[in-house]
Coordinates of C-alpha atoms in Angstrom, one line a residue:
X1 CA 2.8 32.2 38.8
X2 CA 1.7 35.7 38.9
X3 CA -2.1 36.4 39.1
X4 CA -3.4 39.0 36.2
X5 CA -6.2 41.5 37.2
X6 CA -8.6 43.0 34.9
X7 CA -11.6 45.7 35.4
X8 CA -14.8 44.3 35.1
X9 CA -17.9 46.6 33.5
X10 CA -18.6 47.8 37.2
X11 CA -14.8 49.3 37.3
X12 CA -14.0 46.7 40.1
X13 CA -10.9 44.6 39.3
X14 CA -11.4 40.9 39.4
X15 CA -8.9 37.8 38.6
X16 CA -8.7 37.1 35.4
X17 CA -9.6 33.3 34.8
X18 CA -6.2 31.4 33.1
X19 CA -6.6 30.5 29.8
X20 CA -5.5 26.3 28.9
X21 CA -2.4 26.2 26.8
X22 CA -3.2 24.3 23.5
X23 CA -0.2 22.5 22.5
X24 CA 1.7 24.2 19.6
X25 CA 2.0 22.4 16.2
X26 CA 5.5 21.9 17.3
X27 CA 5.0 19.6 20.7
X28 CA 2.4 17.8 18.5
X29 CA 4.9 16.6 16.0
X30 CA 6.9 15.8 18.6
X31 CA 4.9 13.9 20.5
X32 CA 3.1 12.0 17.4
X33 CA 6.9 11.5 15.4
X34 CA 9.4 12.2 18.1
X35 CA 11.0 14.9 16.0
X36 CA 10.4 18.5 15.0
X37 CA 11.6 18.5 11.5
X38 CA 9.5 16.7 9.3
X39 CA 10.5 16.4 5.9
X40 CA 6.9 17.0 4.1
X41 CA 6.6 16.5 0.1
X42 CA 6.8 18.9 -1.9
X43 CA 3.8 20.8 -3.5
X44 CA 5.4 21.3 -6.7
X45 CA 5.9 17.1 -6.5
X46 CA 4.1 15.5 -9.5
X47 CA 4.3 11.7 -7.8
X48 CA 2.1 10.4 -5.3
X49 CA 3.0 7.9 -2.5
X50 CA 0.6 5.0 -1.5
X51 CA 1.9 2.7 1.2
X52 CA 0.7 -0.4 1.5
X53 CA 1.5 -1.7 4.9
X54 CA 0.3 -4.2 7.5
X55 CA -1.9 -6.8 7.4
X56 CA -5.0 -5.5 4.5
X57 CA -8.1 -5.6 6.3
X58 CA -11.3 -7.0 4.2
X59 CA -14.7 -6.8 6.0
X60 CA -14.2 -7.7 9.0
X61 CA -12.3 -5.3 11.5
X62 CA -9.1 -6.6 12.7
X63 CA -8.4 -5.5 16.2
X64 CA -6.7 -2.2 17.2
X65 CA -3.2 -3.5 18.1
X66 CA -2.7 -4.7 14.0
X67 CA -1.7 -2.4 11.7
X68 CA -3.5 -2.6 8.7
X69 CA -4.4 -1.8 5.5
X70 CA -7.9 -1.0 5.1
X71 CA -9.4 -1.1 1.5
X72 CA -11.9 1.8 2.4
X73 CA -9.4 4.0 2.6
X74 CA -7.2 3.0 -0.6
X75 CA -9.5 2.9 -3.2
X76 CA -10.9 6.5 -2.7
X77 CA -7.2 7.7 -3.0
X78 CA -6.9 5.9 -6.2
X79 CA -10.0 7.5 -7.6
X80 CA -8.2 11.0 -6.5
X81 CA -5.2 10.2 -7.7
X82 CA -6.6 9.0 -11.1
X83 CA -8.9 12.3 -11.4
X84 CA -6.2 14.8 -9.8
X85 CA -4.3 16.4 -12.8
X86 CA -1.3 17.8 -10.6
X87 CA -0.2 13.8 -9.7
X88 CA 1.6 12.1 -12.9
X89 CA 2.9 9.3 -11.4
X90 CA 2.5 6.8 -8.4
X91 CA 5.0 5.0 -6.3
X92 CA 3.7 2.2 -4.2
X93 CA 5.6 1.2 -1.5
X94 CA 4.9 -2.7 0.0
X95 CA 6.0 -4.4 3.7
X96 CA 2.6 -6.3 4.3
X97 CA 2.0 -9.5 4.9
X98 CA -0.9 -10.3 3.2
X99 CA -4.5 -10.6 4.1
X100 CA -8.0 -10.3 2.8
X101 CA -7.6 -12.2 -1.0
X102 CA -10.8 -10.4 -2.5
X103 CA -9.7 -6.6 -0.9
X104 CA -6.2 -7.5 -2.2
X105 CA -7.5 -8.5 -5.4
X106 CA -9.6 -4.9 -5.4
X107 CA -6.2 -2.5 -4.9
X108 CA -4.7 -4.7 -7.3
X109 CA -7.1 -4.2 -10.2
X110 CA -7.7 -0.3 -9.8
X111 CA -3.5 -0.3 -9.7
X112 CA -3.1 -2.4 -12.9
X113 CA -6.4 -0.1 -14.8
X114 CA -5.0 3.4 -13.6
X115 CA -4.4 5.9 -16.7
X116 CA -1.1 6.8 -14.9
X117 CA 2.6 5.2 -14.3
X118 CA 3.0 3.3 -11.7
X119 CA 5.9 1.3 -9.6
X120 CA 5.9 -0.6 -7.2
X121 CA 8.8 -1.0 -4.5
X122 CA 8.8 -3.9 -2.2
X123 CA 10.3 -3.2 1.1
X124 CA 10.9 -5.9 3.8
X125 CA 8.1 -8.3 2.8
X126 CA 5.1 -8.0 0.3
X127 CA 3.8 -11.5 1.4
X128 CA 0.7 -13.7 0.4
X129 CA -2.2 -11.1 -1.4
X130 CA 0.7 -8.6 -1.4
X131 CA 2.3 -10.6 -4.3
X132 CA -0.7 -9.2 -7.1
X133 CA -0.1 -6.1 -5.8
X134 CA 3.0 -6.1 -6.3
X135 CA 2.5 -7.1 -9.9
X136 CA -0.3 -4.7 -10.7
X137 CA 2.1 -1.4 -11.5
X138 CA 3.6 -1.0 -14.7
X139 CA 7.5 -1.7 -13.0
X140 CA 8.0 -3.5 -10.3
X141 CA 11.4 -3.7 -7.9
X142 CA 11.8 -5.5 -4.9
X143 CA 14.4 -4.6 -2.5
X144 CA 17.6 -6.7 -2.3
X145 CA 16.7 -8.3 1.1
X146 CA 12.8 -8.5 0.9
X147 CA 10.8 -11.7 1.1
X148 CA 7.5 -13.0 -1.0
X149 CA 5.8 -15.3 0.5
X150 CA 3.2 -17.3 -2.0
X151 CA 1.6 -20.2 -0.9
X152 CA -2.2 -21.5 -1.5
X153 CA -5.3 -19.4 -0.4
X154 CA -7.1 -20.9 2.9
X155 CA -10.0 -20.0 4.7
X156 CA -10.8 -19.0 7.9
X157 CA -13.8 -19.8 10.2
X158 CA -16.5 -21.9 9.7
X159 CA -15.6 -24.1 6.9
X160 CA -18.3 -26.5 5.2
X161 CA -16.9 -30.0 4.4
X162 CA -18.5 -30.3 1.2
X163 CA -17.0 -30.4 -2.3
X164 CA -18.2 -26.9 -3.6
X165 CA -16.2 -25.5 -0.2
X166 CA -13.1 -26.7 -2.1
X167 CA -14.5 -25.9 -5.6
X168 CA -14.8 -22.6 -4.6
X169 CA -11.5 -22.3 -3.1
X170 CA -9.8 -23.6 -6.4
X171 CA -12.0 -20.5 -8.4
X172 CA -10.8 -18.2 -6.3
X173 CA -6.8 -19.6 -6.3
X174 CA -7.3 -19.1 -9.9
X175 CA -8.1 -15.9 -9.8
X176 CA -5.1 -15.4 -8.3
X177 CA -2.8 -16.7 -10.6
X178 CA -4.3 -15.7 -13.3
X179 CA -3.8 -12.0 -12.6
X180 CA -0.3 -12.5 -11.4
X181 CA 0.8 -14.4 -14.4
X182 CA -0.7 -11.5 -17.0
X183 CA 1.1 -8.6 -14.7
X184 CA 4.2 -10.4 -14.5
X185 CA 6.8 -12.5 -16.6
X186 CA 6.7 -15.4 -14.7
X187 CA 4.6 -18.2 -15.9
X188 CA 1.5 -20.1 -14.8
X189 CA 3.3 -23.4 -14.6
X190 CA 6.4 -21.7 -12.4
X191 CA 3.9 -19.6 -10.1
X192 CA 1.9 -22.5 -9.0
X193 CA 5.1 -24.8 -8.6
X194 CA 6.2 -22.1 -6.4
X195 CA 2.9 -22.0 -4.5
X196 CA 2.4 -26.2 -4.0
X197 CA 6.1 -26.7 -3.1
X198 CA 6.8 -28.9 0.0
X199 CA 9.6 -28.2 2.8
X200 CA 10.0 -24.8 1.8
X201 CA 8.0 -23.4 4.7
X202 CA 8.0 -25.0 8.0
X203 CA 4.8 -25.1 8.6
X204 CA 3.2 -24.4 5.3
X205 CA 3.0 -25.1 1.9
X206 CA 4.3 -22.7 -0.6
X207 CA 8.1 -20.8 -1.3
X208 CA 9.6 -17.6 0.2
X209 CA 11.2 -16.0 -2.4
X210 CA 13.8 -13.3 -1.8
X211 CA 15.1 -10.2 -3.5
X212 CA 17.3 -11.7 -6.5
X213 CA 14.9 -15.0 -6.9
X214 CA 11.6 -12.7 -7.1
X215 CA 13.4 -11.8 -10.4
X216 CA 14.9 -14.7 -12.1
X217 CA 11.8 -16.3 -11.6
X218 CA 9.9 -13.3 -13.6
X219 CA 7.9 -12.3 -10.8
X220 CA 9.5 -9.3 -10.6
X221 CA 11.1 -7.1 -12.6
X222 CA 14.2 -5.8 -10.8
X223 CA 16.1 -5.4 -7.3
X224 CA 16.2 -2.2 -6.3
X225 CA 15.9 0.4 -3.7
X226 CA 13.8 3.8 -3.5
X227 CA 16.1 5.9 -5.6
X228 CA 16.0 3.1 -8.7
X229 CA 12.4 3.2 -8.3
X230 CA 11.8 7.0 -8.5
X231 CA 14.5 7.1 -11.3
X232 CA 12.3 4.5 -13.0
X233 CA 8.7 6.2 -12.6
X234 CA 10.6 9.7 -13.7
X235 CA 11.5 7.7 -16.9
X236 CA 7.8 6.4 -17.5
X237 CA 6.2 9.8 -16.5
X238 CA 8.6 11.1 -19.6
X239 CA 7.4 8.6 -22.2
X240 CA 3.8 9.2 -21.1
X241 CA 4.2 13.1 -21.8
X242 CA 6.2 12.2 -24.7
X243 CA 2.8 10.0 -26.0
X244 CA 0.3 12.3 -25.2
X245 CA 2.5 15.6 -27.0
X246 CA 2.5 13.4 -30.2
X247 CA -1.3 12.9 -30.1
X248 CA -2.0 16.2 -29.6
X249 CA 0.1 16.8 -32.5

C-alpha cells in the first residue's frame, strides 16, 4: 500500500496516520440481509406492517437464541400507529407460536380498540395466545397451509396445589374465550370443544386446526394469502373514508 506524506506546521513532512474504513451502507446490508437490494416501503404507503413473530415474551426475558415477540415494543407502535395521520390501515402478519396469555391478551385488545382497519394474515402458524390475535382485526385470513393450535392455558413454575390455583386458571381460560368468541364467528360451545378435545394432539390436549378448517369452524374469516389480504384492508380503508366524507358532510 502506498504511504501518503503530509507537511506538518514545522514544514517537515511526516506519515500521514491511515484512517479505518467504516463499512459502507452497502456491505452492511449485505452482511445483516445477504443482499443489496432491499425492497423498502414506500413513503407515500398509507398501510403499516406489524409482524407478530416468535414466541411473545411477557415479563420474564426469554433467552437470546428465541425469537420473540416482546410486548414493550408492540404496544408503543400501536399508540403511533393510532396517533400517526399518514398510516390508514394495518396489516398484521402472524407465524408465532404462542406465549405469555396476559401480553397476548394486551396486543390483542389495543388491535380489536384501534380507530383504524385492520387484517390480520396468518402465515405458517398463529398457535396458542396467537389465536385472539388473530381475531382481534376487523378481517381475518389464514393462509391455505397454516396451523392454529388451541388447547387449554397452563402454567409454568411453581404451581400451588390448592383450589384457587385452578380457580384462577379457569378465570383466566375464560378470558380467553370470551374475547375470541366476540372477535370471531365461531361459537363458545365449538371453541372450547375444540380446546378439551382428546387424541388430537399427541401429547396434549386441544385441536390443530388448519387453513380451510380455521374457517368453517368461524374462527376465521377466510383463506388467503398476502395479496387477498392487502386487497381486503384497501377495501376497508375505502369504506372508512367513504364514512368519515359523509360525516363531514
Amino acid at each position: 500500500m502506498d504511504k501518503e506524506f503530509v507537511r506538518n506546521e514545522s514544514g517537515n513532512e511526516e506519515q500521514e496516520q491511515p484512517k479505518e474504513d467504516k463499512p459502507s451502507a452497502l456491505m452492511e446490508k449485505i452482511q445483516q440481509l445477504g443482499q443489496t437490494n432491499v425492497p423498502q416501503l414506500s413513503q407515500d404507503s398509507k398501510i403499516h406492517c406489524l409482524t407478530i413473530i416468535g414466541q411473545i415474551e411477557g415479563h420474564l426475558q426469554l433467552p437470546p437464541q428465541n425469537k420473540t415477540t416482546k410486548y414493550e415494543h408492540i404496544i408503543p407502535q400501536l399508540v403511533a400507529i393510532e396517533q400517526n395521520p399518514k398510516i390508514e390501515g394495518l396489516l398484521v402478519i402472524l407465524n408465532t407460536v404462542g406465549g405469555d396469555v396476559e401480553a397476548g391478551l394486551a396486543i390483542s385488545e389495543m388491535l380489536s380498540s384501534l380507530s383504524k382497519p385492520t387484517v390480520s394474515i396468518v402465515l405458517g402458524g398463529g398457535h396458542s395466545i396467537g389465536v385472539p390475535i388473530a381475531v382481534s382485526c376487523d378481517y381475518s385470513f389464514i393462509a391455505e397451509t397454516a396451523t392454529m393450535t388451541i388447547h387449554p392455558i397452563r402454567l409454568t413454575g411453581l404451581v400451588i396445589g390448592v383450589p384457587q390455583t385452578f380457580e384462577y386458571l379457569d378465570k383466566m381460560q375464560d378470558r380467553v374465550i370470551r374475547f375470541v368468541t366476540k372477535h370471531s364467528n365461531i361459537s363458545e360451545e365449538t371453541f372450547k370443544d375444540l380446546m378439551f378435545a382428546k387424541g388430537n394432539l399427541t401429547r396434549d390436549i386441544g385441536t390443530n386446526v388448519i387453513g380451510i378448517d380455521a374457517v368453517n369452524s368461524g374462527l376465521i374469516d377466510d383463506v388467503g394469502g398476502i395479496g387477498q389480504a392487502l386487497k381486503k384492508l384497501n377495501e376497508l380503508i375505502e369504506l372508512k373514508s367513504e364514512e368519515n366524507e359523509r360525516l363531514v358532510q
